[in-house]
Amino acid sequence: MQLNHWQNFPLDIPLVRKGEQVVTRGQFLSHVRLAASSLPDGQHVINLCDDRYLFMVTFFAALLRNKINLLPPNRASDTIVETMRNYPDSFCVSDVAYPNLTVPVHKISWLDFQTTAGMQEVGQCREQLPTTAGMQEVKALAG
């Protein structure tokens, strides 16, 4: 998968629609950087986000921080606990509560990006997402 061609698109092009709001490429990059700065220590990210946009932001935030995305086959509590046991330096990120989950979960919310810093365009900031050469693995775990 090559991301290099995506790097040349203008920051103000629409990327996704979140409800009535259009999120530009620049806002997305800003959201990714904001999420990346708040990720806990640990090399493996278990992304449990239900919201597709927040899943994408978390996925790219992990890549930006050179972390490995773990994709378990389901979200059952036993599966998540076993995954964390197999990858002791892992942590979960989610936008919803999992009351039966007995491990800490780093919360992410659309509201995290509703601040001025979260919604600003990043025209002066030229930091890019990693290309395939700089990407860590994505591990899809068999069920």
Backbone as JSON, one array per atom type, in Angstrom:
{
  "sequence": "MQLNHWQNFPLDIPLVRKGEQVVTRGQFLSHVRLAASSLPDGQHVINLCDDRYLFMVTFFAALLRNKINLLPPNRASDTIVETMRNYPDSFCVSDVAYPNLTVPVHKISWLDFQTTAGMQEVGQCREQLPTTAGMQEVKALAG",
  "N": [[0.85, -1.18, 0.0], [0.74, 2.07, -0.98], [1.26, 5.24, 0.32], [2.37, 7.55, -0.47], [1.43, 9.14, -2.65], [-0.79, 10.34, -1.57], [0.21, 12.24, 0.1], [0.59, 14.56, -1.32], [-1.8, 15.89, -1.71], [-3.89, 18.79, -1.28], [-4.29, 20.45, 1.9], [-6.84, 21.36, 2.48], [-8.76, 19.8, 1.24], [-11.81, 17.95, 1.21], [-12.15, 15.1, 3.27], [-13.6, 13.23, 4.84], [-17.03, 12.83, 5.86], [-18.52, 13.68, 8.82], [-21.27, 13.19, 10.37], [-22.99, 16.14, 10.01], [-20.77, 17.58, 9.54], [-17.92, 18.34, 7.59], [-14.79, 16.89, 7.32], [-11.61, 17.95, 6.71], [-8.57, 17.05, 4.94], [-6.42, 18.26, 6.24], [-7.51, 18.76, 8.8], [-7.97, 16.12, 9.58], [-5.28, 15.17, 9.7], [-4.42, 16.79, 11.8], [-6.07, 15.8, 13.85], [-5.1, 13.19, 13.98], [-2.47, 13.65, 14.87], [-3.02, 14.85, 17.36], [-4.37, 12.73, 18.67], [-2.27, 10.85, 18.6], [-0.44, 12.03, 20.3], [-1.59, 11.59, 22.73], [-1.63, 8.9, 23.18], [-1.04, 6.04, 25.23], [2.03, 4.66, 26.7], [3.61, 1.78, 25.31], [3.89, -0.81, 22.9], [2.01, -2.05, 21.3], [-1.2, -1.57, 19.92], [-4.54, -2.07, 20.64], [-7.22, -1.57, 18.88], [-10.34, -0.66, 19.57], [-12.37, 0.95, 18.68], [-15.66, 1.88, 17.86], [-16.78, 3.84, 16.21], [-16.21, 4.66, 12.9], [-14.61, 6.77, 11.9], [-13.13, 7.52, 14.2], [-11.84, 5.1, 14.62], [-10.18, 5.1, 12.35], [-8.63, 7.42, 12.85], [-7.33, 6.63, 15.24], [-5.97, 4.36, 14.31], [-4.13, 5.48, 12.41], [-2.82, 7.23, 14.16], [-1.47, 5.44, 15.79], [0.29, 4.37, 13.88], [1.75, 6.68, 13.31], [3.13, 6.99, 15.7], [4.78, 4.84, 15.56], [3.78, 2.38, 16.44], [2.39, -0.92, 16.76], [-0.53, -2.04, 15.28], [-2.95, -4.07, 16.61], [-5.37, -6.36, 15.63], [-7.81, -7.93, 16.93], [-9.87, -10.93, 16.54], [-12.44, -10.6, 17.52], [-14.44, -8.76, 19.92], [-14.74, -9.79, 22.4], [-14.44, -10.03, 25.91], [-12.72, -12.02, 27.0], [-11.12, -12.59, 24.76], [-9.8, -10.14, 24.36], [-8.4, -9.87, 26.79], [-6.75, -12.14, 26.61], [-5.28, -11.45, 24.32], [-3.9, -9.23, 25.31], [-2.39, -10.51, 27.22], [-0.75, -12.05, 25.59], [0.61, -10.06, 24.3], [2.24, -8.23, 26.18], [2.95, -5.54, 26.3], [0.85, -4.08, 25.35], [-2.07, -1.97, 24.79], [-5.47, -0.89, 25.1], [-7.65, 1.03, 23.02], [-10.58, 2.9, 22.88], [-13.81, 4.17, 21.9], [-16.12, 3.69, 23.14], [-17.72, 2.39, 26.1], [-16.73, -0.6, 27.69], [-18.1, -2.53, 29.76], [-17.64, -5.13, 30.75], [-15.01, -5.57, 30.35], [-11.91, -6.14, 31.78], [-9.55, -4.77, 31.76], [-7.48, -1.82, 31.56], [-8.68, 0.91, 29.57], [-7.89, 3.19, 27.1], [-9.53, 6.11, 26.48], [-11.08, 7.57, 23.65], [-12.6, 10.27, 21.96], [-14.98, 11.93, 19.88], [-15.38, 14.45, 20.8], [-12.89, 15.18, 21.72], [-11.71, 16.42, 19.61], [-13.05, 18.73, 19.14], [-12.13, 21.1, 20.08], [-10.45, 24.27, 19.63], [-7.79, 23.77, 18.92], [-8.03, 21.14, 18.06], [-9.64, 21.33, 15.78], [-8.45, 23.05, 14.02], [-7.0, 24.12, 10.92], [-4.05, 22.78, 9.44], [-2.13, 24.21, 8.03], [0.38, 25.45, 8.37], [1.83, 23.43, 9.39], [3.76, 20.82, 8.39], [4.17, 18.16, 8.88], [3.98, 14.79, 7.99], [2.02, 11.82, 7.42], [3.31, 8.52, 8.05], [5.1, 6.83, 5.44], [4.96, 3.74, 3.59], [7.47, 2.67, 4.04], [8.1, 3.49, 6.59], [6.22, 2.33, 8.21], [4.87, 0.37, 10.86], [3.97, -3.01, 11.67], [0.72, -4.39, 10.99], [-1.26, -6.47, 12.76], [-3.43, -8.96, 12.18], [-5.25, -10.89, 14.17], [-5.86, -14.34, 14.44], [-8.94, -16.05, 15.03]],
  "CA": [[0.0, 0.0, 0.0], [1.53, 3.29, -1.07], [0.59, 6.46, 0.79], [3.13, 8.71, -0.92], [0.64, 10.01, -3.52], [-1.74, 11.05, -0.72], [0.94, 13.32, 0.76], [0.61, 15.75, -2.16], [-3.1, 16.52, -1.78], [-4.01, 20.0, -0.45], [-4.81, 20.22, 3.25], [-8.24, 21.76, 2.61], [-9.7, 18.94, 0.52], [-12.66, 17.14, 2.09], [-11.72, 13.71, 3.39], [-14.75, 12.44, 5.3], [-18.15, 13.57, 6.44], [-18.86, 13.19, 10.16], [-22.56, 13.84, 10.57], [-23.13, 17.29, 9.12], [-19.47, 18.25, 9.43], [-16.93, 17.82, 6.66], [-13.45, 16.91, 7.88], [-10.62, 18.07, 5.64], [-7.32, 16.3, 5.12], [-5.64, 18.96, 7.26], [-8.11, 18.49, 10.1], [-7.68, 14.72, 9.88], [-3.89, 15.08, 10.15], [-4.39, 17.41, 13.12], [-6.69, 14.84, 14.77], [-4.16, 12.07, 14.14], [-1.37, 14.1, 15.74], [-3.57, 15.04, 18.7], [-4.57, 11.39, 19.23], [-0.97, 10.22, 18.79], [0.22, 12.63, 21.47], [-2.23, 11.14, 23.97], [-1.56, 7.44, 23.33], [-0.17, 5.56, 26.32], [3.22, 3.89, 26.34], [3.31, 0.42, 24.89], [4.19, -0.96, 21.48], [0.89, -2.64, 20.57], [-2.48, -0.9, 20.12], [-5.75, -2.83, 20.34], [-8.16, -0.53, 18.51], [-11.71, -1.13, 19.77], [-13.29, 2.04, 18.36], [-16.84, 1.57, 17.06], [-16.92, 4.9, 15.21], [-15.24, 4.42, 11.83], [-13.64, 7.87, 11.84], [-12.22, 7.4, 15.35], [-10.99, 3.94, 14.34], [-9.17, 5.54, 11.39], [-7.72, 8.34, 13.54], [-6.51, 5.83, 16.16], [-5.1, 3.51, 13.48], [-3.03, 6.3, 11.9], [-2.07, 7.74, 15.3], [-0.55, 4.37, 16.17], [1.35, 4.34, 12.87], [2.6, 7.86, 13.49], [3.96, 6.74, 16.88], [5.52, 3.59, 15.3], [3.21, 1.3, 17.23], [1.79, -1.98, 15.96], [-1.97, -2.19, 15.45], [-3.43, -5.44, 16.76], [-6.78, -6.45, 15.27], [-8.33, -9.23, 17.38], [-10.98, -11.41, 15.73], [-13.71, -10.15, 18.1], [-14.26, -7.85, 21.06], [-15.09, -10.49, 23.64], [-13.53, -9.72, 27.0], [-11.69, -13.07, 27.08], [-10.21, -12.42, 23.63], [-8.97, -8.95, 24.6], [-7.49, -10.19, 27.89], [-5.75, -13.08, 26.08], [-4.4, -10.68, 23.43], [-3.02, -8.43, 26.16], [-1.46, -11.44, 27.86], [0.21, -12.43, 24.55], [1.37, -8.84, 23.97], [2.17, -7.53, 27.47], [3.16, -4.09, 26.16], [-0.27, -3.57, 24.58], [-3.12, -1.22, 25.47], [-6.72, -0.76, 24.33], [-8.21, 2.35, 22.76], [-11.97, 2.75, 22.49], [-14.71, 5.31, 22.01], [-17.29, 3.23, 23.89], [-17.4, 1.67, 27.34], [-16.84, -2.05, 27.71], [-18.21, -2.78, 31.2], [-17.13, -6.45, 31.12], [-13.57, -5.63, 30.1], [-11.22, -5.98, 33.07], [-8.26, -4.13, 31.53], [-7.64, -0.38, 31.32], [-8.96, 1.31, 28.19], [-7.65, 4.6, 26.8], [-10.74, 6.61, 25.82], [-10.99, 8.59, 22.6], [-13.94, 10.79, 21.71], [-15.09, 12.99, 18.88], [-15.27, 15.72, 21.53], [-11.47, 15.51, 21.85], [-11.3, 17.19, 18.44], [-13.94, 19.88, 18.99], [-11.46, 22.29, 20.57], [-9.81, 25.06, 18.57], [-6.59, 23.05, 18.49], [-8.41, 19.93, 17.36], [-10.32, 21.58, 14.52], [-7.76, 24.02, 13.19], [-6.27, 23.63, 9.75], [-2.64, 22.63, 9.79], [-1.4, 24.72, 6.88], [1.77, 25.74, 8.69], [2.47, 22.21, 9.88], [3.97, 19.95, 7.23], [4.43, 16.78, 9.28], [3.16, 13.9, 7.19], [1.85, 10.46, 7.91], [4.41, 7.69, 7.57], [4.93, 6.06, 4.21], [5.07, 2.31, 3.86], [8.81, 2.38, 4.54], [8.16, 3.77, 8.02], [5.1, 1.74, 8.93], [4.98, -0.85, 11.64], [3.06, -4.05, 11.26], [-0.66, -4.53, 11.44], [-1.44, -7.88, 12.99], [-4.8, -9.47, 12.29], [-5.12, -12.1, 14.97], [-6.83, -15.38, 14.08], [-9.87, -16.35, 16.12]],
  "C": [[0.89, 1.23, 0.0], [0.71, 4.49, -0.61], [1.26, 7.71, 0.24], [2.28, 9.66, -1.76], [-0.35, 10.85, -2.7], [-1.11, 12.27, -0.07], [0.85, 14.63, -0.03], [-0.74, 16.46, -2.26], [-3.14, 17.77, -0.89], [-4.65, 19.67, 0.9], [-6.3, 20.54, 3.37], [-9.21, 20.89, 1.82], [-10.54, 18.14, 1.52], [-12.17, 15.69, 2.09], [-12.87, 12.81, 3.8], [-15.86, 13.39, 5.76], [-18.49, 12.89, 7.75], [-20.15, 13.88, 10.55], [-22.73, 14.94, 9.55], [-21.8, 17.99, 8.85], [-18.57, 17.55, 8.42], [-15.57, 17.97, 7.32], [-12.47, 16.93, 6.71], [-9.4, 17.2, 5.94], [-6.48, 16.95, 6.21], [-6.19, 18.74, 8.66], [-7.85, 17.05, 10.52], [-6.24, 14.57, 10.4], [-3.72, 15.69, 11.54], [-4.97, 16.46, 14.17], [-5.76, 13.66, 15.03], [-3.03, 12.47, 15.07], [-1.84, 14.28, 17.18], [-3.78, 13.68, 19.38], [-3.24, 10.71, 19.51], [-0.27, 10.75, 20.04], [-0.38, 12.14, 22.78], [-2.18, 9.62, 24.15], [-0.64, 7.05, 24.48], [1.1, 4.91, 25.79], [2.79, 2.47, 26.01], [3.46, 0.33, 23.39], [3.01, -1.43, 20.65], [-0.43, -1.96, 20.94], [-3.6, -1.86, 19.72], [-6.85, -1.8, 20.14], [-9.57, -1.09, 18.57], [-12.75, -0.07, 19.42], [-14.43, 1.55, 17.47], [-17.03, 2.57, 15.93], [-15.83, 4.73, 14.16], [-14.19, 5.52, 11.73], [-12.64, 7.77, 12.99], [-11.32, 6.18, 15.22], [-9.85, 4.35, 13.42], [-8.15, 6.48, 12.04], [-6.77, 7.56, 14.46], [-5.52, 4.97, 15.4], [-3.89, 4.31, 12.99], [-2.2, 6.92, 13.02], [-1.06, 6.7, 15.78], [0.6, 4.27, 15.17], [2.31, 5.5, 13.04], [3.56, 7.69, 14.66], [4.78, 5.44, 16.75], [5.07, 2.46, 16.21], [2.56, 0.29, 16.28], [0.31, -2.08, 16.3], [-2.31, -3.67, 15.53], [-4.93, -5.44, 16.48], [-7.31, -7.82, 15.68], [-9.56, -9.64, 16.58], [-12.36, -11.01, 16.26], [-13.4, -9.27, 19.3], [-14.69, -8.48, 22.37], [-14.02, -10.21, 24.69], [-12.39, -10.74, 27.1], [-10.66, -12.94, 25.97], [-9.26, -11.26, 23.86], [-7.95, -9.23, 25.7], [-6.39, -11.14, 27.41], [-4.77, -12.36, 25.15], [-3.41, -9.86, 24.25], [-2.02, -9.3, 26.9], [-0.36, -11.86, 26.86], [1.11, -11.27, 24.13], [1.36, -7.95, 25.2], [2.38, -6.02, 27.38], [2.03, -3.46, 25.34], [-1.23, -2.75, 25.45], [-4.3, -1.1, 24.53], [-7.07, 0.71, 24.17], [-9.64, 2.14, 22.3], [-12.73, 4.06, 22.67], [-15.98, 4.94, 22.76], [-16.84, 2.48, 25.13], [-17.61, 0.17, 27.13], [-16.91, -2.48, 29.17], [-17.66, -4.14, 31.64], [-15.63, -6.59, 30.92], [-12.83, -5.27, 31.38], [-9.84, -5.34, 32.92], [-8.49, -2.64, 31.31], [-7.85, -0.09, 29.84], [-8.71, 2.81, 28.07], [-8.84, 5.09, 25.98], [-10.39, 7.66, 24.76], [-12.41, 9.01, 22.28], [-13.89, 11.83, 20.61], [-14.95, 14.35, 19.54], [-13.81, 16.14, 21.74], [-11.02, 16.45, 20.74], [-12.16, 18.43, 18.22], [-13.34, 21.17, 19.54], [-10.88, 23.06, 19.39], [-8.6, 24.33, 18.03], [-6.95, 21.82, 17.68], [-9.02, 20.17, 15.99], [-9.56, 22.52, 13.59], [-7.14, 23.35, 11.96], [-4.79, 23.62, 10.11], [-1.76, 23.1, 8.65], [0.06, 24.99, 7.17], [2.53, 24.49, 9.13], [2.58, 21.21, 8.74], [4.34, 18.52, 7.62], [3.47, 15.87, 8.53], [2.98, 12.57, 7.89], [2.97, 9.61, 7.36], [4.07, 7.04, 6.24], [5.12, 4.59, 4.55], [6.45, 1.95, 4.41], [8.9, 2.58, 6.05], [7.08, 3.12, 8.85], [5.49, 0.5, 9.72], [3.94, -1.84, 11.11], [1.63, -3.8, 11.72], [-0.87, -6.02, 11.58], [-2.92, -8.2, 13.14], [-4.7, -10.82, 12.98], [-6.23, -13.07, 14.63], [-7.7, -15.72, 15.3], [-10.05, -17.81, 16.36]]
}
